[in-house]
């Protein structure tokens, strides 16, 4: 029997696992499935695209791949920024797009139970319609799926207050490589009965199992929003303000976003983004608090900022007096979405450094880049309250010396004991740098876990490791 | 060579690993080490008690045990309620009590780095002295150690607002069975670089590795405390009040503790615990919110409760107007600590049931117990906002039919898809009931992880599984 015959047989078994209409092969597989945001398939296409409709079908697909030793790549909305969902040549592609929808909202438990293929926006909207708030939010909300959010431990805005996706997951169902279904869809916040298996699958980028359903924690709807843009002289003042705001607005501070002057100058040069505060300051901070009573919360927010101005921590501030004004302030920070248009090509970074040392790190990074490439342009901005910043580095207008820039910046991250991936994961694009944030012993322990749960290494091989 | 000779040799190697003064054997081992709160060693004593002073010594001890296939039991403060730290006959006992103290407090990162042998109270006090708040709190605070808190994912008061110990752990260092040190002591809140290994050790009760150091998240000091006791007619009103309070006090509600009338009657009969509200209501709730401005927060708290009274959700309420009054209200709830004196002997439970179904569950449990033992006395109380309740069941004054009571109550927990251990862990005492909350497939996956990280099964054998 030739290898081709083998594969025909596998394909036939896969068809039986999900039914012929849900198993596409060759040219039937649309081009959208062949790449994700940052990375595309190189080489021959996938063996098949499977779109199961039930947990049993997912389990059957995995069992076939496990037995046949065929690689399986699970895809969510393919909006990831690390290439974790890019297909591999000859692999089985698994899309959960037909396993979509809300199964239950339990108001007393404050949980929502959903299929993994549900988009983030659908979860947000269903929660809102039931009088709740699902706090994870990111640019890809309309297409990214909860399964992908869990697989990458997605962060985004408001992590400062509500945590990353990991903190939202109360219960989880995942299918192991051999088709075993681990179902733990309880709605209890406290549950210490043996190992908390769900933690393994969160952030494992489809390499340890396929998430099929999840119970997520819901929050009360914010009934007040207070927003301000502050200008400060330097990073020392940023830290003072962070302490001040944490102390004064415990439990409600939801954004503490720093824009270094280079970023602020670039985005406020865009149309409809006139600078709300003049240029020339050492840093610009977007602050937000989400509460329950607009009038009382706004009064407190203004008192707290007035105290910061009086104490000389803040040099200038604009406090939004309406939703429209708040949106205009956010538009400045969200100018980051335009970087691919107005600051292109560039090499981008998503890193973490202990908040206490971020100021020093940025200065060192800036100096090192400039001394290597005198013509370099840079933008620094990010979720400083979460220890997470994004960096854009542009060396001239042509092809970027990507590897050299990576090497320089990640080298500094290593020296500062930081993380080479704060929220985007490792996928394929950061694989070479994983060892800058994790020791050999940690990587060996990860491989032991991988082998224990996926002995034939069929799940998303070549990702992370 | 006899087995005795073998053990003498192992003992000699252990002595070399930590130095002779830190390796005690036979009668040198004090009786305190031979039991924990709920369970005592049965049979011959441990081979040795080791008290290492460094991570390297811990690693050396583990390597010796791994090579010699000798069981190792790690102990914190021995305050656990599931027998997880009870020694095994012939085992090596490892105490981290000499690896104690605060290594660093980083104000900007809002983290504290500590040795695993530091007591909870020492962490709380060091955090407070630095202007911060470490929110995990429980009765054993003076003797329980952070390593034990992490090993059992300790909960206690205020989980509703701040989460369990898992949510506090930012970085962790743990030593695997073979002596490999996994050190990830970063202070970044966001770090998605491969599997989040620390999650494995949290709540694994010393069966997957020995925690040596941890980086914990700190919170701002609460500068206001609002406390009330409310009486409601039934569990439906409890749920309405929970929704109301969550919505009205987002981010600050820190306690939502329900006392069923049986518990309330028992504890308010104790001296110095006069009932703050009359008997005869359907349930009593202790509410607390921690904020930043006493006057404004108290005014809001009172507005919110007034609205609940007006809406008919709450039938009666006492709002503390001073710290002393708040302490008197907490004394009622903390009457649970007296149950071993005034409600003894009894069979105790620490379980979770989805908050939405807890009322039904309690009614069913009460009925089933009463129809089995007509003379039974019961108390129900707990952290309803966290889906966690405690139950005390007293069948007459003599020896309790413990197994039968367990079987009945845990049987109901299974039927309600609840958790047989909300916050105390499994240890040895709940091992028989683990399968009531976890499927065979989940247990098999846990065993695979155990084998992957501890192939000779030397770490706390017989616990959990």
Short mmCIF file of C-alpha atoms in Angstrom, two decimals, chain A residues 81-413:
data_model
loop_
_atom_site.label_atom_id
_atom_site.label_comp_id
_atom_site.label_asym_id
_atom_site.label_seq_id
_atom_site.Cartn_x
_atom_site.Cartn_y
_atom_site.Cartn_z
CA UNK A 81 -0.55 37.30 15.90
CA UNK A 82 1.96 34.50 16.42
CA UNK A 83 1.05 32.05 13.65
CA UNK A 84 -0.37 29.47 16.05
CA UNK A 85 -3.28 28.58 13.76
CA UNK A 86 -1.39 28.35 10.48
CA UNK A 87 -1.91 24.94 8.85
CA UNK A 88 0.94 22.52 8.29
CA UNK A 89 1.46 20.68 5.01
CA UNK A 90 -0.63 17.51 4.93
CA UNK A 91 -2.27 18.19 8.30
CA UNK A 92 -5.86 17.78 9.30
CA UNK A 93 -7.38 21.19 9.90
CA UNK A 94 -10.06 21.32 12.56
CA UNK A 95 -12.41 24.29 12.64
CA UNK A 96 -14.97 24.64 15.43
CA UNK A 97 -16.98 27.26 13.55
CA UNK A 98 -20.11 25.07 13.48
CA UNK A 99 -19.91 24.47 17.24
CA UNK A 100 -21.10 27.93 17.98
CA UNK A 101 -23.58 29.50 20.31
CA UNK A 102 -24.51 30.13 23.90
CA UNK A 103 -25.66 27.07 25.84
CA UNK A 104 -26.69 28.70 29.11
CA UNK A 105 -26.49 31.87 31.14
CA UNK A 106 -26.84 31.31 34.89
CA UNK A 107 -27.61 34.66 36.47
CA UNK A 108 -27.13 33.54 40.07
CA UNK A 109 -23.82 31.84 39.37
CA UNK A 110 -22.94 34.73 37.02
CA UNK A 111 -21.66 32.36 34.34
CA UNK A 112 -22.14 31.83 30.63
CA UNK A 113 -21.61 28.41 29.03
CA UNK A 114 -20.66 28.49 25.35
CA UNK A 115 -19.40 26.38 22.50
CA UNK A 116 -15.76 27.00 21.67
CA UNK A 117 -16.63 28.27 18.19
CA UNK A 118 -18.66 31.20 19.51
CA UNK A 119 -17.09 34.54 18.65
CA UNK A 120 -15.96 36.82 21.42
CA UNK A 121 -18.44 39.45 20.27
CA UNK A 122 -21.33 36.97 20.45
CA UNK A 123 -20.36 36.17 24.03
CA UNK A 124 -20.10 39.86 24.89
CA UNK A 125 -23.50 40.55 23.34
CA UNK A 126 -25.26 37.58 24.93
CA UNK A 127 -23.85 38.52 28.31
CA UNK A 128 -24.96 42.13 27.88
CA UNK A 129 -28.47 41.12 26.79
CA UNK A 130 -28.77 39.08 30.00
CA UNK A 131 -27.74 42.06 32.12
CA UNK A 132 -24.07 41.08 32.48
CA UNK A 133 -20.68 42.03 31.10
CA UNK A 134 -18.01 39.77 29.64
CA UNK A 135 -14.87 41.82 30.19
CA UNK A 136 -12.30 40.37 27.76
CA UNK A 137 -12.09 42.62 24.72
CA UNK A 138 -9.74 42.91 21.79
CA UNK A 139 -9.65 44.14 18.22
CA UNK A 140 -10.53 40.77 16.66
CA UNK A 141 -13.73 40.46 18.70
CA UNK A 142 -15.97 40.00 15.64
CA UNK A 143 -14.11 36.96 14.33
CA UNK A 144 -11.94 35.52 17.10
CA UNK A 145 -13.50 32.56 18.88
CA UNK A 146 -13.66 31.73 22.56
CA UNK A 147 -11.73 28.51 21.92
CA UNK A 148 -8.92 30.58 20.43
CA UNK A 149 -9.12 33.12 23.26
CA UNK A 150 -8.66 30.25 25.70
CA UNK A 151 -5.94 28.59 23.65
CA UNK A 152 -3.92 31.80 23.66
CA UNK A 153 -5.04 33.14 27.08
CA UNK A 154 -6.11 36.33 25.32
CA UNK A 155 -5.69 39.61 27.15
CA UNK A 156 -6.54 42.91 25.50
CA UNK A 157 -8.05 45.89 27.24
CA UNK A 158 -9.07 45.92 30.91
CA UNK A 159 -6.79 43.08 32.04
CA UNK A 160 -5.75 45.44 34.83
CA UNK A 161 -9.17 45.14 36.37
CA UNK A 162 -10.59 41.81 35.20
CA UNK A 163 -7.57 39.66 34.35
CA UNK A 164 -6.82 37.71 31.19
CA UNK A 165 -8.96 34.94 29.72
CA UNK A 166 -7.51 32.49 32.26
CA UNK A 167 -9.23 34.37 35.06
CA UNK A 168 -12.60 34.14 33.28
CA UNK A 169 -12.60 30.36 32.78
CA UNK A 170 -14.64 28.62 35.48
CA UNK A 171 -15.20 25.33 33.69
CA UNK A 172 -13.81 23.72 30.57
CA UNK A 173 -14.30 20.79 28.28
CA UNK A 174 -11.34 19.66 26.19
CA UNK A 175 -10.59 16.64 24.05
CA UNK A 176 -7.18 15.01 24.37
CA UNK A 177 -5.11 13.79 21.42
CA UNK A 178 -6.43 10.24 21.78
CA UNK A 179 -10.05 11.36 21.77
CA UNK A 180 -10.58 11.27 25.53
CA UNK A 181 -13.10 13.94 26.53
CA UNK A 182 -12.29 15.80 29.75
CA UNK A 183 -15.48 17.52 30.68
CA UNK A 184 -15.54 19.78 33.69
CA UNK A 185 -18.31 22.25 33.05
CA UNK A 186 -19.15 23.05 36.67
CA UNK A 187 -20.22 26.57 37.54
CA UNK A 188 -18.51 26.70 40.94
CA UNK A 189 -15.87 29.32 41.58
CA UNK A 190 -14.22 27.13 44.20
CA UNK A 191 -13.28 23.58 43.35
CA UNK A 192 -10.16 21.97 44.77
CA UNK A 193 -10.60 18.35 43.76
CA UNK A 194 -7.26 17.17 42.43
CA UNK A 195 -5.31 18.91 39.70
CA UNK A 196 -7.03 21.82 38.01
CA UNK A 197 -6.74 20.28 34.56
CA UNK A 198 -8.33 23.20 32.74
CA UNK A 199 -5.30 25.36 33.51
CA UNK A 200 -3.23 23.15 31.20
CA UNK A 201 -5.28 23.93 28.13
CA UNK A 202 -5.47 27.67 28.72
CA UNK A 203 -2.64 29.27 26.78
CA UNK A 204 -1.35 26.01 25.30
CA UNK A 205 -2.10 27.09 21.72
CA UNK A 206 -3.80 23.89 20.63
CA UNK A 207 -0.85 21.66 21.51
CA UNK A 208 -2.36 19.76 24.45
CA UNK A 209 -6.02 19.34 23.55
CA UNK A 210 -8.97 20.82 21.70
CA UNK A 211 -11.28 23.02 23.75
CA UNK A 212 -14.92 22.31 22.90
CA UNK A 213 -17.00 24.12 25.55
CA UNK A 214 -16.34 26.58 28.34
CA UNK A 215 -18.06 28.08 31.35
CA UNK A 216 -17.01 31.72 31.66
CA UNK A 217 -17.41 34.11 34.54
CA UNK A 218 -19.60 37.16 34.02
CA UNK A 219 -19.28 40.57 35.62
CA UNK A 220 -21.91 43.16 36.49
CA UNK A 221 -22.50 45.70 33.76
CA UNK A 222 -20.50 48.85 34.36
CA UNK A 223 -22.99 51.67 34.86
CA UNK A 224 -20.42 54.42 34.99
CA UNK A 225 -17.32 55.12 32.94
CA UNK A 226 -14.75 57.73 33.87
CA UNK A 227 -11.98 58.50 31.39
CA UNK A 228 -9.04 60.89 31.38
CA UNK A 229 -5.86 61.62 29.50
CA UNK A 230 -2.95 62.78 31.68
CA UNK A 231 0.44 64.17 30.80
CA UNK A 232 3.43 63.43 33.03
CA UNK A 233 7.06 64.45 32.95
CA UNK A 234 8.77 61.05 33.13
CA UNK A 235 8.46 57.38 34.01
CA UNK A 236 8.95 58.10 37.70
CA UNK A 237 5.74 60.12 37.61
CA UNK A 238 4.02 57.27 35.75
CA UNK A 239 4.80 54.96 38.66
CA UNK A 240 3.65 57.52 41.22
CA UNK A 241 0.38 57.94 39.35
CA UNK A 242 -0.13 54.19 39.11
CA UNK A 243 0.24 53.84 42.88
CA UNK A 244 -2.04 56.79 43.47
CA UNK A 245 -4.80 55.51 41.17
CA UNK A 246 -4.63 51.92 42.44
CA UNK A 247 -4.98 53.16 45.98
CA UNK A 248 -7.72 55.67 45.27
CA UNK A 249 -9.86 53.59 42.91
CA UNK A 250 -9.48 50.02 44.16
CA UNK A 251 -11.51 47.50 42.21
CA UNK A 252 -12.62 49.93 39.50
CA UNK A 253 -9.48 51.14 37.71
CA UNK A 254 -9.77 49.43 34.34
CA UNK A 255 -7.15 51.05 32.11
CA UNK A 256 -3.74 52.54 32.71
CA UNK A 257 -2.31 52.87 29.23
CA UNK A 258 0.94 54.69 28.67
CA UNK A 259 1.89 56.31 25.38
CA UNK A 260 5.47 57.44 25.05
CA UNK A 261 5.87 60.77 23.18
CA UNK A 262 6.91 59.08 19.92
CA UNK A 263 3.68 57.11 19.77
CA UNK A 264 1.59 60.09 20.84
CA UNK A 265 3.12 62.31 18.16
CA UNK A 266 2.52 59.73 15.44
CA UNK A 267 -1.12 58.99 16.25
CA UNK A 268 -2.18 62.57 16.94
CA UNK A 269 -0.87 63.49 13.48
CA UNK A 270 -3.62 61.25 12.02
CA UNK A 271 -6.81 62.97 10.81
CA UNK A 272 -9.60 63.24 13.39
CA UNK A 273 -7.12 62.57 16.19
CA UNK A 274 -6.10 66.10 17.15
CA UNK A 275 -3.88 66.03 20.26
CA UNK A 276 -6.12 66.40 23.33
CA UNK A 277 -3.03 67.61 25.25
CA UNK A 278 -0.06 69.48 23.76
CA UNK A 279 3.10 67.72 22.67
CA UNK A 280 6.27 68.05 24.68
CA UNK A 281 5.40 66.05 27.79
CA UNK A 282 7.36 63.01 28.91
CA UNK A 283 4.43 60.58 28.65
CA UNK A 284 0.67 60.41 28.11
CA UNK A 285 -1.61 58.15 30.11
CA UNK A 286 -5.11 57.06 29.29
CA UNK A 287 -6.98 56.24 32.50
CA UNK A 288 -10.35 54.59 32.84
CA UNK A 289 -12.48 53.45 35.76
CA UNK A 290 -15.68 51.40 35.45
CA UNK A 291 -18.17 51.69 38.28
CA UNK A 292 -21.83 51.79 39.16
CA UNK A 293 -23.03 55.40 39.69
CA UNK A 294 -21.94 57.95 37.10
CA UNK A 295 -22.32 61.07 39.17
CA UNK A 296 -20.67 59.87 42.37
CA UNK A 297 -17.97 57.97 40.48
CA UNK A 298 -17.16 60.93 38.25
CA UNK A 299 -16.91 63.23 41.28
CA UNK A 300 -14.51 60.83 42.95
CA UNK A 301 -12.47 60.36 39.76
CA UNK A 302 -12.09 64.13 39.43
CA UNK A 303 -11.12 64.49 43.11
CA UNK A 304 -8.49 61.80 42.71
CA UNK A 305 -7.01 63.40 39.58
CA UNK A 306 -7.13 66.86 41.15
CA UNK A 307 -5.08 65.48 44.03
CA UNK A 308 -2.56 64.06 41.54
CA UNK A 309 -2.28 67.44 39.81
CA UNK A 310 -1.90 69.21 43.11
CA UNK A 311 0.79 66.78 44.24
CA UNK A 312 2.70 67.50 41.05
CA UNK A 313 2.43 63.92 39.82
CA UNK A 314 0.39 64.93 36.79
CA UNK A 315 1.31 68.02 34.76
CA UNK A 316 -1.82 68.34 32.68
CA UNK A 317 -5.05 66.40 32.25
CA UNK A 318 -8.25 66.23 30.21
CA UNK A 319 -11.19 64.52 31.89
CA UNK A 320 -13.94 63.30 29.57
CA UNK A 321 -17.32 64.84 30.35
CA UNK A 322 -19.30 62.69 27.92
CA UNK A 323 -19.16 59.40 26.11
CA UNK A 324 -18.09 61.20 22.95
CA UNK A 325 -15.16 62.84 24.73
CA UNK A 326 -14.15 59.50 26.22
CA UNK A 327 -14.27 57.93 22.75
CA UNK A 328 -12.04 60.71 21.40
CA UNK A 329 -9.45 59.99 24.10
CA UNK A 330 -9.58 56.24 23.40
CA UNK A 331 -9.20 56.99 19.68
CA UNK A 332 -5.71 58.29 20.44
CA UNK A 333 -4.68 55.06 22.17
CA UNK A 334 -6.46 52.96 19.56
CA UNK A 335 -4.36 54.70 16.92
CA UNK A 336 -2.17 51.64 17.39
CA UNK A 337 -4.51 49.86 14.97
CA UNK A 338 -3.34 52.28 12.26
CA UNK A 339 0.33 51.44 12.64
CA UNK A 340 0.19 48.92 9.82
CA UNK A 341 -0.88 51.79 7.59
CA UNK A 342 1.05 54.83 8.77
CA UNK A 343 4.14 53.21 10.29
CA UNK A 344 4.87 50.47 7.82
CA UNK A 345 6.85 48.34 7.38
CA UNK A 346 7.91 47.85 10.98
CA UNK A 347 8.91 45.07 13.35
CA UNK A 348 6.39 44.75 16.19
CA UNK A 349 6.79 43.50 19.74
CA UNK A 350 4.48 42.41 22.54
CA UNK A 351 6.60 42.01 25.64
CA UNK A 352 6.43 42.20 29.42
CA UNK A 353 8.96 43.73 31.77
CA UNK A 354 8.38 44.24 35.50
CA UNK A 355 6.49 47.53 35.72
CA UNK A 356 9.12 48.95 38.05
CA UNK A 357 11.84 48.58 35.40
CA UNK A 358 9.90 49.39 32.27
CA UNK A 359 11.12 52.99 32.13
CA UNK A 360 14.76 51.96 32.23
CA UNK A 361 14.12 49.18 29.76
CA UNK A 362 12.55 51.53 27.23
CA UNK A 363 15.44 53.98 27.55
CA UNK A 364 17.99 51.20 27.07
CA UNK A 365 16.07 49.74 24.14
CA UNK A 366 15.78 53.13 22.48
CA UNK A 367 19.50 53.78 22.87
CA UNK A 368 20.55 50.36 21.63
CA UNK A 369 18.32 50.57 18.55
CA UNK A 370 19.48 54.07 17.72
CA UNK A 371 23.14 53.27 18.06
CA UNK A 372 22.69 50.25 15.78
CA UNK A 373 20.47 51.98 13.20
CA UNK A 374 20.85 55.77 13.50
CA UNK A 375 17.87 56.33 11.17
CA UNK A 376 15.50 54.11 13.20
CA UNK A 377 11.99 55.26 14.11
CA UNK A 378 10.31 53.77 17.18
CA UNK A 379 6.97 53.82 18.97
CA UNK A 380 6.43 52.61 22.53
CA UNK A 381 3.01 52.20 24.13
CA UNK A 382 1.05 49.72 26.16
CA UNK A 383 -0.72 48.34 29.19
CA UNK A 384 1.78 49.55 31.76
CA UNK A 385 -0.42 48.57 34.67
CA UNK A 386 -0.15 44.96 33.45
CA UNK A 387 3.64 45.19 32.87
CA UNK A 388 2.97 44.82 29.13
CA UNK A 389 4.17 47.10 26.32
CA UNK A 390 4.10 47.03 22.58
CA UNK A 391 6.95 48.37 20.50
CA UNK A 392 7.16 49.25 16.83
CA UNK A 393 10.60 49.52 15.23
CA UNK A 394 11.02 50.88 11.70
CA UNK A 395 14.43 50.84 10.06
CA UNK A 396 14.07 52.87 6.88
CA UNK A 397 11.24 52.34 4.41
CA UNK A 398 12.28 49.07 2.80
CA UNK A 399 12.51 45.49 3.96
CA UNK A 400 13.16 45.36 7.69
CA UNK A 401 16.17 43.65 9.23
CA UNK A 402 13.65 41.66 11.21
CA UNK A 403 15.91 39.04 12.69
CA UNK A 404 18.51 41.58 13.82
CA UNK A 405 15.86 43.80 15.40
CA UNK A 406 14.31 40.77 17.12
CA UNK A 407 17.69 39.69 18.37
CA UNK A 408 18.46 43.09 19.81
CA UNK A 409 15.09 43.69 21.48
CA UNK A 410 14.58 40.13 22.75
CA UNK A 411 18.16 40.14 23.98
CA UNK A 412 17.30 43.11 26.17
CA UNK A 413 14.08 41.41 27.30
#
